[in-house]
Amino acid sequence: MVTIADVARHAGVSSSTVSYVLSGKRAISEETKRRVESSVRELGYHPNAGARALAARRSHIIALMVPLRTDVYVPVMMEIAVSVTMAARRHGYDVLLITNDEGPDGVRRIGASGLADGVILMDIELEDERIPVLQSQGTQAALIGLPDDPGGLSCVDHDFAAAGALCADHLADLGHREIAFIGYGSGVYTRHAGYAERTLSGFGQRAAQRGLRYVHRPCDGTYESTAGTLARILADRPETTGFVVQNEGAIGPLLTLLRTSGRTVPEDASVIALCQAQLAEQFAPRLTSVTGSAQDLGRVAVEQIMRRIAAAGRGERPQDEQVLLTPVLTVRDSTGPVSAS
Amino acid sequence: MVTIADVARHAGVSSSTVSYVLSGKRAISEETKRRVESSVRELGYHPNAGARALAARRSHIIALMVPLRTDVYVPVMMEIAVSVTMAARRHGYDVLLITNDEGPDGVRRIGASGLADGVILMDIELEDERIPVLQSQGTQAALIGLPDDPGGLSCVDHDFAAAGALCADHLADLGHREIAFIGYGSGVYTRHAGYAERTLSGFGQRAAQRGLRYVHRPCDGTYESTAGTLARILADRPETTGFVVQNEGAIGPLLTLLRTSGRTVPEDASVIALCQAQLAEQFAPRLTSVTGSAQDLGRVAVEQIMRRIAAAGRGERPQDEQVLLTPVLTVRDSTGPVSAS
DNA sequence: GACATCTGTTTAAGCGCTTCGACACTTCGA
DNA sequence: TCGAAGTGTCGAAGCGCTTAAACAGATGTC
């Protein structure tokens, strides 16, 4: 194993000089810097992570706690995980993957052991048990998702209320008057997952402003549950012409069922999905969708936590930031003006 | 921050005694052990990860290198990542997430810095550039996927050849004689991804044994490409009654297109998918599928690497293991006997 | 009763790095 | 010309842990 002492000997300097070249924390002459850098390259030196963490009291690792649930669309989680990892690397950080089932103890473990300099939490509940732990330990954190009380924390999330409103506006603009909002399974609402509630209320408020009538129906996203949900909608509100779907799993079944029931999309029914562009393009017809960037979510969370770690390192109180990312409406082939019948 | 010295003082012993209680590497009296353990609990002590890694030359971290590609079904990757993380935790290990875009240098970095005690690699190509790095550094590794030459490495993968054969057998048993095999996009084959080639050849061999005629068509998994693929199949081989689909993205479009072309599943055409059970159940009709457990893949890889790390720690040469997991055929509603027409 | 053996504990070295303070040398301003 | 300030480098302490070696005391052996 190549150590900093090997590099120092090879370059004919002291090991502290090598350290300063690598960290840039002190001025070093061009000449010395060049010699050290070429020794580093020649010997293939990589600083020992443990020693560095111990001496600098900074591990250059952030932990990412991912949910185990499968009622959240999995590819989005993966996209976030990957974008977090890549953003972190750009700051010289690595990412430790923690699963949600470790719960508050997991957060405690990571903080107390100094394994990670900060934690990014996903699948935030409105009253999340992990948050008090964070605060009591002084562990730096960024949340992907908005808790009830974000005091003393940095958060980033999609602006779900705006996404809901965008759906209402688009359907209203096209002349629809009776809308069905097909949400997540009812478990998501009883758990008070913020994103589901905020989408719905954003949609509901704008719908009211625009004079739309709507029903909200939870839906598990299986074929059976979608069939049941749709049957009930069509029985209760046969005049329904607009569908907003938030549960990705329900999209395929819904399109199939609408076709089966003799409704053509978009002539007889408009469907707008709250999902990733990639997914929206996979259906026939390609779906009009409202999308937020999962990548940005990960990137912003990393930037927030980097700022917090840096501030804490300078002995300052980290700035709490709440960022909501504006969603985008992409009109494709599944929405159209309500037909004159 | 609570250190081992704090615990030692609190329990009235030396810090090495605390260390030995925690690691179990020396005999400690029941009485002392109890006192130390209660001090640990009372003070909320977690050993400092950096110090531990430095002193013991073991980080208790394994790195998991995940692909960025999206042509592999993403939820499967996530499931593997999660099962790796949970299996690692059971061994007192944490998981560091690395993206494939770091390539061989990433492997070098992790190994040389002692950040991780071992690496799990996914998305293995038949001649993978990362493998020579592993070998030259002596970094312990387990591969999820089979390289061309697995000498000196532990690997685990689905038995894709058996999966392909299972598909051929099932369709042959039902009396089908003309089969279309809808594979991954052609990029996957030119990249020589082992899983795609092995599935195809396992299918092909068994098909020949059972007297089946078949065509193999690569397919991107978009709606358009599936439409093109199917049109060509039906034009070239109008007698085709059996479909084997490996690309998850193509499943939905294929079902829709078959329906559109007036073919009922399973009466006129049987469809068998190589995909996760969860996905297979989402379609209508629910798909007969051949599935391997993604969870087992992750679990086995972790167990392999743990054995390797342990062996290397004892100064022994780690055992190379190659494990193929047997896939399972689940008959659902999308396959049936060929209809007498 | 002297010696070896076993059990349980402590002492102390050292893992590879960062960083504080010291130092030598140069440059500047008065 | 001298002290002050700035620049570039080094020496050494110390981060919190593990572990080899030493040691103290109990137990067994002849």
XYZ file of C-alpha atoms (C1' of nucleotides) in Angstrom:
742
model
C 0.000 0.000 0.000
C 1.267 3.452 -0.967
C 1.205 5.970 1.892
C 1.694 9.691 2.028
C 5.185 9.040 3.410
C 6.082 7.112 0.264
C 4.966 10.011 -1.870
C 6.874 12.482 0.318
C 10.073 10.452 0.070
C 9.673 10.068 -3.672
C 9.160 13.798 -4.146
C 11.835 14.779 -1.648
C 9.521 16.771 0.627
C 7.842 16.234 3.972
C 4.516 14.450 4.234
C 2.794 17.595 5.438
C 3.799 19.296 2.220
C 2.196 16.480 0.259
C -0.916 16.881 2.335
C -1.036 20.602 1.664
C -0.536 20.102 -2.056
C -3.453 17.700 -2.094
C -5.786 19.793 0.012
C -4.676 23.214 -1.204
C -4.971 24.569 2.326
C -1.597 26.282 2.264
C 0.361 28.040 -0.425
C 2.868 25.748 -2.134
C 5.362 26.776 -4.807
C 4.604 25.763 -8.363
C 7.789 23.744 -8.538
C 7.052 21.672 -5.434
C 3.451 21.200 -6.398
C 4.456 19.786 -9.753
C 6.958 17.387 -8.220
C 4.463 16.126 -5.658
C 1.707 15.721 -8.193
C 3.865 13.701 -10.494
C 4.962 11.468 -7.619
C 1.324 10.942 -6.694
C 0.555 9.898 -10.236
C 3.620 7.755 -10.629
C 3.044 5.814 -7.428
C -0.712 5.627 -7.890
C -1.312 7.151 -4.479
C -4.821 7.349 -3.035
C -5.088 8.685 0.529
C -6.266 6.110 3.034
C -9.888 6.894 3.702
C -9.889 5.807 7.331
C -6.823 7.782 8.273
C -8.126 10.826 6.514
C -11.480 10.593 8.215
C -9.852 10.145 11.586
C -7.420 13.028 11.299
C -9.696 15.515 9.560
C -12.864 14.460 11.368
C -14.559 14.308 8.035
C -15.312 11.092 6.205
C -16.147 12.552 2.795
C -19.131 10.262 2.760
C -22.793 11.130 2.801
C -25.439 8.594 3.614
C -28.542 8.201 1.504
C -31.472 6.541 3.177
C -33.765 4.933 0.651
C -37.282 3.623 1.229
C -38.093 -0.057 0.918
C -41.659 0.633 -0.091
C -42.651 -0.330 -3.551
C -45.627 1.982 -3.764
C -43.270 4.713 -4.847
C -42.227 4.373 -8.444
C -38.931 2.539 -8.195
C -37.085 3.918 -11.222
C -37.487 7.400 -9.793
C -35.803 6.326 -6.589
C -32.997 4.771 -8.536
C -32.611 7.893 -10.624
C -32.379 9.965 -7.483
C -29.847 7.580 -5.968
C -27.698 7.749 -9.060
C -27.893 11.508 -9.372
C -27.023 11.873 -5.687
C -24.018 9.639 -6.188
C -22.771 11.507 -9.208
C -23.360 14.926 -7.682
C -21.554 13.827 -4.543
C -18.571 12.601 -6.541
C -18.252 16.021 -8.091
C -17.667 17.304 -4.546
C -15.210 14.534 -3.735
C -17.805 12.666 -1.729
C -18.997 9.073 -1.794
C -22.468 7.817 -0.978
C -23.390 5.224 1.589
C -26.662 3.430 0.973
C -28.862 2.897 4.011
C -32.285 1.336 3.963
C -35.251 2.848 5.634
C -35.833 -0.201 7.783
C -32.987 0.873 10.022
C -35.212 3.771 10.979
C -34.153 6.384 13.533
C -31.467 4.043 14.912
C -29.819 3.996 11.533
C -29.551 7.757 11.561
C -28.152 7.602 15.068
C -25.605 4.995 14.109
C -24.351 6.934 11.104
C -24.125 10.182 13.000
C -22.481 8.836 16.131
C -19.915 6.716 14.312
C -18.811 9.539 12.070
C -19.327 7.193 9.138
C -20.941 9.951 7.151
C -20.679 13.729 7.335
C -24.325 14.102 6.471
C -27.482 12.251 5.582
C -29.976 12.578 2.775
C -33.382 11.252 3.703
C -36.039 10.147 1.251
C -39.666 9.196 1.675
C -40.227 11.800 4.344
C -43.375 11.489 6.383
C -45.087 14.582 7.676
C -44.029 13.725 11.215
C -40.896 11.757 10.655
C -39.279 9.984 13.599
C -35.809 10.424 12.161
C -35.937 14.188 12.316
C -35.699 14.585 16.100
C -32.657 12.280 16.054
C -30.998 14.451 13.451
C -31.609 17.543 15.486
C -30.454 16.119 18.788
C -27.248 14.788 17.273
C -26.526 17.799 15.141
C -26.138 15.549 12.119
C -26.238 17.531 8.898
C -29.127 16.487 6.711
C -31.050 17.260 3.583
C -34.505 15.888 3.046
C -35.973 14.910 -0.275
C -39.564 15.597 0.594
C -41.172 18.108 2.896
C -41.910 17.299 6.539
C -44.576 18.982 8.609
C -42.109 21.282 10.302
C -38.900 21.807 8.329
C -37.381 24.024 11.035
C -33.632 23.612 11.216
C -33.440 21.452 8.118
C -32.806 21.768 4.419
C -35.377 20.234 2.128
C -36.005 19.873 -1.543
C -39.043 18.493 -3.256
C -41.115 18.771 -6.339
C -43.752 21.471 -6.142
C -46.530 18.925 -6.122
C -49.203 21.531 -5.542
C -48.073 23.322 -8.690
C -48.065 19.999 -10.541
C -51.635 19.350 -9.477
C -52.614 22.849 -10.502
C -50.990 22.390 -13.891
C -53.126 19.322 -14.493
C -56.286 21.194 -13.571
C -55.352 24.126 -15.772
C -54.544 22.012 -18.786
C -57.785 20.068 -18.616
C -59.784 23.238 -17.956
C -58.126 24.938 -20.925
C -59.234 22.052 -23.116
C -62.831 22.479 -21.982
C -63.160 19.511 -19.662
C -65.581 19.946 -16.793
C -65.779 16.553 -15.061
C -62.467 15.165 -13.885
C -61.386 12.028 -12.066
C -58.197 12.157 -10.030
C -56.749 8.661 -9.674
C -54.322 8.760 -6.786
C -52.075 6.390 -4.904
C -53.319 3.527 -2.763
C -55.171 4.682 0.315
C -52.202 3.612 2.477
C -50.214 6.485 1.071
C -52.822 8.958 2.286
C -53.292 7.453 5.732
C -49.496 7.600 6.085
C -49.805 11.297 5.310
C -47.175 11.199 2.624
C -46.866 14.863 1.815
C -46.484 14.522 -1.921
C -49.790 12.766 -2.385
C -51.712 15.238 -0.255
C -50.072 18.281 -1.758
C -50.694 17.183 -5.330
C -54.306 16.563 -4.548
C -54.853 19.848 -2.775
C -53.022 21.811 -5.477
C -55.211 20.146 -8.036
C -58.353 20.611 -5.983
C -57.817 24.318 -5.386
C -57.111 25.102 -9.007
C -59.994 22.891 -10.094
C -62.311 24.882 -7.859
C -60.986 28.185 -9.247
C -61.515 26.963 -12.768
C -64.991 25.640 -12.078
C -64.164 21.963 -12.506
C -66.033 19.171 -10.803
C -63.856 16.299 -9.719
C -63.667 13.126 -7.704
C -60.563 11.764 -6.054
C -60.161 7.987 -6.008
C -57.254 6.196 -4.350
C -55.931 3.281 -6.383
C -53.352 0.596 -5.657
C -52.016 0.481 -9.166
C -52.842 -3.156 -9.821
C -55.021 -4.098 -12.751
C -57.871 -5.210 -10.528
C -57.915 -2.123 -8.366
C -57.734 0.135 -11.412
C -60.662 -1.715 -12.934
C -62.669 -1.277 -9.755
C -61.733 2.374 -9.466
C -62.644 3.145 -13.066
C -65.927 1.244 -12.910
C -66.930 3.256 -9.890
C -65.948 6.537 -11.496
C -67.894 5.797 -14.669
C -70.920 4.661 -12.675
C -70.950 7.685 -10.346
C -69.940 10.306 -12.896
C -70.630 9.108 -16.404
C -69.898 12.607 -17.730
C -66.233 12.341 -16.740
C -63.940 13.235 -19.650
C -60.685 14.044 -17.948
C -58.432 11.715 -15.991
C -55.463 12.689 -13.872
C -53.341 9.693 -12.839
C -50.705 9.894 -10.167
C -50.051 6.199 -9.541
C -47.737 5.022 -12.304
C -48.918 1.451 -11.980
C -52.471 2.446 -12.814
C -51.617 4.074 -16.127
C -51.347 0.956 -18.276
C -54.481 -0.669 -16.881
C -56.409 2.597 -17.183
C -55.603 2.969 -20.870
C -56.507 -0.634 -21.552
C -59.751 -0.335 -19.598
C -60.787 2.887 -21.288
C -60.271 1.240 -24.654
C -62.201 -1.825 -23.541
C -65.068 0.353 -22.400
C -65.224 1.861 -25.859
C -63.607 5.186 -25.056
C -60.896 6.468 -27.358
C -58.047 8.571 -25.988
C -57.922 11.512 -26.510
C -61.190 11.866 -28.471
C -63.555 10.618 -25.747
C -61.329 10.889 -22.722
C -58.223 12.894 -21.914
C -55.581 11.321 -19.704
C -52.837 13.283 -18.016
C -50.203 11.499 -15.988
C -48.013 12.697 -13.148
C -44.951 10.706 -14.092
C -41.540 10.662 -15.677
C -41.252 11.591 -19.341
C -39.625 8.275 -20.132
C -42.624 6.382 -18.833
C -45.149 8.704 -20.470
C -43.586 8.021 -23.859
C -43.916 4.283 -23.502
C -47.661 4.196 -23.815
C -49.875 4.431 -26.812
C -50.963 7.131 -27.221
C -47.980 8.867 -25.702
C -49.170 10.560 -22.556
C -49.423 14.197 -21.751
C -47.560 14.420 -18.471
C -46.538 16.699 -15.655
C -43.030 15.926 -14.595
C -40.413 17.094 -12.172
C -36.797 16.165 -12.637
C -35.718 13.389 -10.301
C -32.125 14.170 -11.162
C -32.472 17.749 -9.986
C -33.933 16.499 -6.740
C -30.805 14.491 -6.026
C -28.463 17.191 -7.223
C -30.063 19.943 -5.158
C -30.113 17.761 -2.044
C -26.400 17.116 -2.429
C -25.658 20.798 -2.905
C -27.673 21.671 0.168
C -25.879 19.171 2.304
C -22.480 20.231 0.975
C -23.213 23.811 1.942
C -24.309 22.649 5.381
C -21.201 20.536 5.932
C -18.976 23.384 4.780
C -20.712 25.859 7.082
C -20.526 23.513 10.039
C -16.839 22.975 9.280
C -16.287 26.728 9.499
C -18.128 26.730 12.800
C -21.074 28.621 11.362
C -24.718 27.761 11.745
C -25.818 26.117 8.468
C -28.464 27.881 6.453
C -31.820 26.091 6.254
C -33.088 26.004 2.712
C -36.419 24.904 1.370
C -36.471 24.441 -2.368
C -39.461 23.459 -4.454
C -38.725 22.459 -8.029
C -41.173 23.688 -10.609
C -42.801 20.891 -12.589
C -43.227 20.981 -16.331
C -46.279 20.147 -18.412
C -45.501 18.301 -21.610
C -48.431 17.992 -23.957
C -48.378 14.742 -25.906
C -51.124 12.698 -27.530
C -53.402 11.684 -24.681
C -55.177 14.982 -24.067
C -57.379 16.950 -26.396
C -60.352 19.286 -26.448
C -63.572 17.829 -25.163
C -65.518 16.592 -28.167
C -68.840 18.182 -29.107
C -71.285 15.291 -28.698
C -18.678 12.644 20.804
C -18.467 9.498 22.937
C -15.166 7.636 22.578
C -14.032 4.246 23.727
C -12.124 5.982 26.515
C -15.377 7.458 27.835
C -16.931 4.019 27.925
C -13.855 2.564 29.600
C -13.887 5.226 32.300
C -17.595 4.812 32.864
C -17.248 1.044 33.227
C -14.074 1.258 35.262
C -11.930 -0.769 32.859
C -9.295 -0.031 30.240
C -10.202 0.853 26.712
C -8.728 -2.337 25.330
C -11.109 -4.309 27.509
C -13.991 -2.395 25.965
C -12.604 -3.165 22.541
C -12.347 -6.859 23.354
C -15.868 -6.957 24.726
C -17.122 -5.414 21.529
C -15.138 -7.589 19.145
C -15.238 -10.786 21.186
C -11.638 -11.503 20.235
C -10.541 -12.318 23.786
C -12.187 -13.971 26.750
C -13.793 -11.461 29.105
C -15.525 -12.285 32.384
C -19.302 -12.196 32.405
C -19.287 -9.508 35.057
C -17.000 -7.153 33.121
C -18.810 -7.817 29.888
C -22.109 -6.849 31.476
C -20.706 -3.646 32.932
C -19.151 -2.613 29.637
C -22.247 -3.396 27.637
C -24.436 -1.364 29.913
C -22.013 1.551 29.726
C -22.070 1.326 25.952
C -25.827 1.446 25.973
C -26.060 4.182 28.564
C -23.625 6.483 26.788
C -24.920 5.638 23.319
C -21.469 4.683 22.152
C -20.806 3.898 18.493
C -17.186 3.229 17.536
C -15.694 5.854 15.269
C -15.675 4.334 11.811
C -12.503 6.049 10.628
C -10.452 5.103 13.652
C -11.672 1.558 13.465
C -10.866 1.271 9.792
C -7.430 2.720 10.327
C -6.462 0.533 13.236
C -8.012 -2.709 12.029
C -7.264 -2.165 8.345
C -10.835 -3.070 7.618
C -13.507 -0.515 6.798
C -16.572 -2.721 7.194
C -17.820 -1.271 3.965
C -18.391 -2.955 0.643
C -18.800 -1.011 -2.545
C -21.582 -1.746 -4.989
C -21.036 -0.545 -8.509
C -24.313 -0.015 -10.298
C -24.871 0.535 -14.013
C -26.200 3.797 -15.357
C -27.791 2.152 -18.361
C -31.511 2.246 -18.570
C -31.845 -0.679 -20.928
C -31.702 -2.962 -17.925
C -34.952 -3.065 -16.035
C -34.393 -0.509 -13.297
C -36.531 -1.924 -10.468
C -34.468 -5.106 -10.602
C -31.298 -3.118 -10.055
C -32.878 -1.332 -7.158
C -34.047 -4.589 -5.667
C -30.532 -5.953 -5.910
C -29.088 -2.811 -4.356
C -31.503 -3.017 -1.461
C -30.959 -6.724 -0.876
C -27.194 -6.205 -0.969
C -27.522 -3.453 1.611
C -29.675 -5.494 3.936
C -27.561 -8.622 3.598
C -24.428 -6.572 4.268
C -25.949 -5.073 7.406
C -26.529 -8.544 8.740
C -22.763 -8.974 8.591
C -22.079 -5.605 10.208
C -21.207 -4.069 6.862
C -22.375 -0.932 5.088
C -22.676 -0.401 1.361
C -21.066 2.328 -0.685
C -22.800 3.149 -3.939
C -20.536 3.688 -6.932
C -21.704 4.378 -10.448
C -20.418 2.526 -13.417
C -19.233 5.695 -15.097
C -16.241 5.739 -12.805
C -15.142 2.619 -14.626
C -11.881 0.846 -13.832
C -10.537 3.968 -12.099
C -13.378 3.782 -9.632
C -12.398 0.261 -8.701
C -8.796 1.371 -8.351
C -9.769 4.301 -6.166
C -11.871 2.199 -3.819
C -9.255 -0.488 -3.502
C -6.247 1.769 -3.054
C -7.914 4.065 -0.531
C -9.100 1.219 1.639
C -12.551 2.792 1.498
C -14.143 -0.593 1.014
C -13.020 -4.101 1.910
C -14.551 -5.492 -1.220
C -16.537 -4.630 -4.322
C -19.669 -6.025 -5.873
C -19.858 -5.391 -9.595
C -23.033 -5.411 -11.652
C -23.651 -5.283 -15.380
C -20.651 -7.424 -16.148
C -19.499 -7.504 -19.723
C -17.929 -10.623 -21.122
C -14.550 -8.905 -21.225
C -14.834 -6.398 -18.465
C -12.112 -3.782 -18.030
C -12.577 -3.660 -14.286
C -11.594 -7.246 -13.752
C -7.858 -6.893 -14.464
C -7.761 -3.978 -12.011
C -9.371 -6.123 -9.337
C -6.843 -8.844 -9.886
C -3.780 -6.606 -9.948
C -4.831 -4.852 -6.753
C -5.968 -7.957 -4.950
C -9.277 -6.266 -4.192
C -11.888 -8.772 -3.068
C -14.851 -8.850 -5.414
C -18.049 -10.610 -6.254
C -19.664 -10.212 -9.634
C -23.359 -10.202 -10.318
C -23.170 -11.563 -13.822
C -20.760 -13.919 -15.513
C -17.665 -12.662 -17.316
C -15.925 -14.526 -20.085
C -13.237 -15.835 -17.790
C -14.260 -15.956 -14.120
C -10.849 -17.229 -13.007
C -9.921 -15.903 -9.596
C -13.338 -14.359 -8.967
C -16.618 -15.189 -7.321
C -19.716 -14.730 -9.436
C -23.436 -15.203 -9.125
C -26.054 -14.883 -11.799
C -29.381 -16.187 -12.906
C -29.158 -19.331 -14.977
C -30.350 -17.523 -18.062
C -29.802 -20.515 -20.288
C -32.133 -22.527 -18.067
C -34.630 -19.661 -18.174
C -34.569 -19.662 -21.955
C -34.973 -23.430 -21.998
C -37.917 -23.210 -19.625
C -39.672 -20.866 -22.052
C -39.080 -23.222 -24.956
C -40.301 -26.204 -22.974
C -43.451 -24.505 -21.782
C -44.463 -23.380 -25.254
C -43.560 -26.746 -26.752
C -45.631 -28.508 -24.095
C -48.600 -26.386 -25.104
C -48.217 -27.417 -28.725
C -46.751 -24.229 -30.193
C -44.466 -24.715 -33.175
C -43.651 -21.194 -34.410
C -42.117 -18.912 -31.827
C -40.849 -15.345 -31.841
C -38.190 -14.382 -29.326
C -38.317 -10.640 -28.671
C -35.004 -9.678 -27.107
C -33.284 -6.557 -25.896
C -32.175 -3.726 -28.161
C -29.401 -4.717 -30.516
C -26.934 -2.643 -28.465
C -27.181 -5.190 -25.685
C -26.050 -7.934 -28.044
C -23.223 -5.990 -29.668
C -22.030 -5.206 -26.140
C -21.981 -8.960 -25.562
C -23.950 -8.735 -22.366
C -23.809 -12.323 -21.202
C -27.356 -12.560 -19.907
C -28.939 -11.717 -23.256
C -26.781 -14.143 -25.195
C -27.141 -16.953 -22.702
C -30.920 -16.662 -22.548
C -31.106 -16.761 -26.293
C -28.827 -19.724 -26.689
C -30.537 -21.669 -23.886
C -33.822 -20.994 -25.593
C -32.456 -21.817 -29.030
C -30.954 -25.135 -28.019
C -34.046 -26.343 -26.251
C -36.224 -25.099 -29.091
C -34.173 -27.160 -31.540
C -34.451 -30.224 -29.302
C -38.185 -29.808 -29.110
C -38.576 -29.202 -32.829
C -39.651 -25.571 -32.558
C -39.085 -23.024 -35.291
C -38.234 -19.585 -34.020
C -36.974 -16.151 -34.948
C -35.042 -13.849 -32.672
C -35.745 -10.144 -32.991
C -33.933 -7.454 -30.996
C -36.218 -4.725 -29.739
C -35.601 -1.426 -27.949
C -38.656 -1.637 -25.774
C -40.279 1.546 -27.037
C -43.744 1.441 -28.503
C -42.522 2.239 -31.992
C -39.787 -0.341 -32.036
C -42.115 -2.996 -30.678
C -44.631 -2.170 -33.375
C -41.951 -2.498 -36.048
C -40.670 -5.728 -34.582
C -44.093 -7.297 -34.362
C -45.101 -6.200 -37.842
C -42.008 -7.836 -39.235
C -42.586 -11.033 -37.300
C -46.182 -11.321 -38.450
C -45.206 -10.593 -42.047
C -42.323 -13.082 -42.128
C -43.934 -15.803 -40.048
C -47.688 -15.416 -39.984
C -48.007 -18.818 -38.320
C -46.291 -17.564 -35.144
C -48.352 -18.420 -32.070
C -45.824 -18.152 -29.264
C -43.986 -15.048 -28.053
C -41.114 -14.934 -25.632
C -40.318 -11.401 -24.421
C -37.163 -10.509 -22.590
C -37.271 -6.735 -22.797
C -39.647 -5.562 -20.104
C -40.413 -2.346 -21.918
C -41.770 -4.254 -24.900
C -44.353 -6.204 -22.924
C -47.032 -3.527 -22.657
C -46.778 -2.448 -26.287
C -46.744 -6.063 -27.465
C -49.983 -6.884 -25.656
C -51.650 -3.773 -26.975
C -50.443 -4.437 -30.500
C -51.556 -8.064 -30.478
C -54.975 -6.959 -29.380
C -55.063 -4.271 -32.045
C -54.115 -6.794 -34.696
C -57.107 -8.888 -33.664
C -55.231 -11.568 -31.739
C -56.530 -12.585 -28.346
C -54.094 -13.696 -25.641
C -53.915 -16.573 -24.852
C -56.395 -17.998 -27.357
C -54.630 -16.869 -30.538
C -51.199 -16.112 -29.192
C -49.308 -17.171 -26.096
C -46.961 -14.683 -24.448
C -44.322 -15.632 -21.936
C -42.211 -12.974 -20.294
C -38.756 -13.120 -18.755
C -39.432 -10.685 -15.963
C -40.198 -10.155 -12.313
C -43.409 -11.607 -10.917
C -44.548 -8.187 -9.759
C -44.399 -6.840 -13.285
C -45.992 -9.930 -14.820
C -49.009 -9.512 -12.585
C -49.581 -5.940 -13.659
C -50.733 -6.754 -17.137
C -54.021 -8.031 -18.414
C -54.032 -10.928 -18.854
C -51.527 -11.644 -16.120
C -48.404 -12.974 -17.773
C -46.891 -16.392 -17.555
C -43.315 -15.600 -16.605
C -39.910 -17.050 -15.973
C -38.282 -15.317 -13.050
C -35.151 -15.443 -11.007
C -34.975 -13.813 -7.610
C -33.155 -10.508 -7.692
C -32.988 -10.571 -3.918
C -31.122 -13.865 -3.916
C -28.658 -12.421 -6.375
C -27.745 -9.655 -3.969
C -27.723 -11.894 -0.950
C -25.499 -14.520 -2.508
C -23.063 -11.894 -3.787
C -22.740 -10.477 -0.280
C -22.178 -13.894 1.220
C -19.520 -14.650 -1.343
C -17.671 -11.447 -0.668
C -17.929 -11.888 3.086
C -16.333 -15.301 2.799
C -13.596 -13.846 0.635
C -12.883 -10.988 3.030
C -12.809 -13.379 5.971
C -10.447 -15.738 4.175
C -8.137 -12.927 3.123
C -8.160 -11.672 6.721
C -6.947 -15.077 7.899
C -4.235 -14.926 5.263
C -5.833 -17.688 3.197
C -6.492 -17.672 -0.507
C -10.207 -16.945 -0.978
C -12.303 -19.627 -2.625
C -13.669 -18.754 -6.075
C -17.326 -19.602 -6.365
C -19.600 -19.566 -9.372
C -23.264 -19.811 -8.522
C -26.147 -19.935 -10.971
C -29.597 -19.443 -9.521
C -32.317 -21.634 -10.943
C -35.201 -19.674 -12.469
C -38.840 -20.509 -11.876
C -41.671 -20.761 -14.381
C -44.961 -19.376 -13.129
C -47.902 -20.176 -15.350
C -50.482 -17.371 -15.387
C -53.080 -16.346 -17.911
C -51.126 -15.391 -21.007
C -50.191 -18.847 -22.254
C -52.444 -21.638 -23.366
C -52.635 -24.559 -25.768
C -52.448 -23.662 -29.407
C -56.001 -23.413 -30.706
C -57.266 -25.838 -33.331
C -58.052 -23.559 -36.235
C 6.291 -25.244 47.745
C 8.087 -24.283 43.150
C 6.732 -24.183 38.598
C 3.817 -24.141 34.614
C -0.742 -23.003 32.810
C -4.801 -20.615 32.221
C -7.879 -16.546 32.632
C -8.766 -11.805 32.549
C -7.006 -7.381 32.213
C -3.782 -3.503 31.176
C -0.058 -1.041 28.868
C 1.663 0.901 24.912
C 2.664 1.067 20.118
C 1.067 2.352 15.933
C -2.456 2.542 11.891
C -1.891 7.023 7.901
C -3.421 11.172 7.824
C -4.246 16.532 9.019
C -2.930 20.646 11.017
C -0.852 23.810 14.383
C 3.038 26.184 15.375
C 7.785 26.999 14.271
C 11.235 28.256 11.247
C 14.042 30.009 7.420
C 14.095 33.008 3.972
C 12.474 36.926 1.119
C 10.294 41.324 0.540
C 8.607 45.640 2.057
C 8.072 50.092 4.412
C 9.898 53.540 7.249
C 19.261 49.320 8.297
C 15.929 47.228 10.994
C 11.538 45.328 12.287
C 7.214 43.700 10.263
C 4.838 41.048 7.129
C 4.548 37.490 3.811
C 5.884 32.927 1.617
C 7.028 28.115 1.550
C 8.293 24.169 4.098
C 8.872 21.067 8.012
C 8.384 18.696 12.635
C 5.499 16.723 15.688
C 1.276 16.010 18.042
C -2.775 13.689 17.965
C -7.336 11.878 15.814
C -9.898 6.993 18.248
C -9.262 2.670 17.619
C -6.986 -2.422 17.550
C -3.823 -5.692 19.056
C 0.615 -7.747 20.492
C 2.895 -8.282 24.525
C 3.189 -7.985 29.348
C 1.329 -8.838 33.635
C -1.385 -10.208 37.871
C -3.726 -13.535 40.057
C -6.060 -18.013 40.367
C -5.572 -22.931 39.518
C -3.332 -27.134 38.680
C 0.757 -30.398 38.742
C 4.437 -32.979 40.504
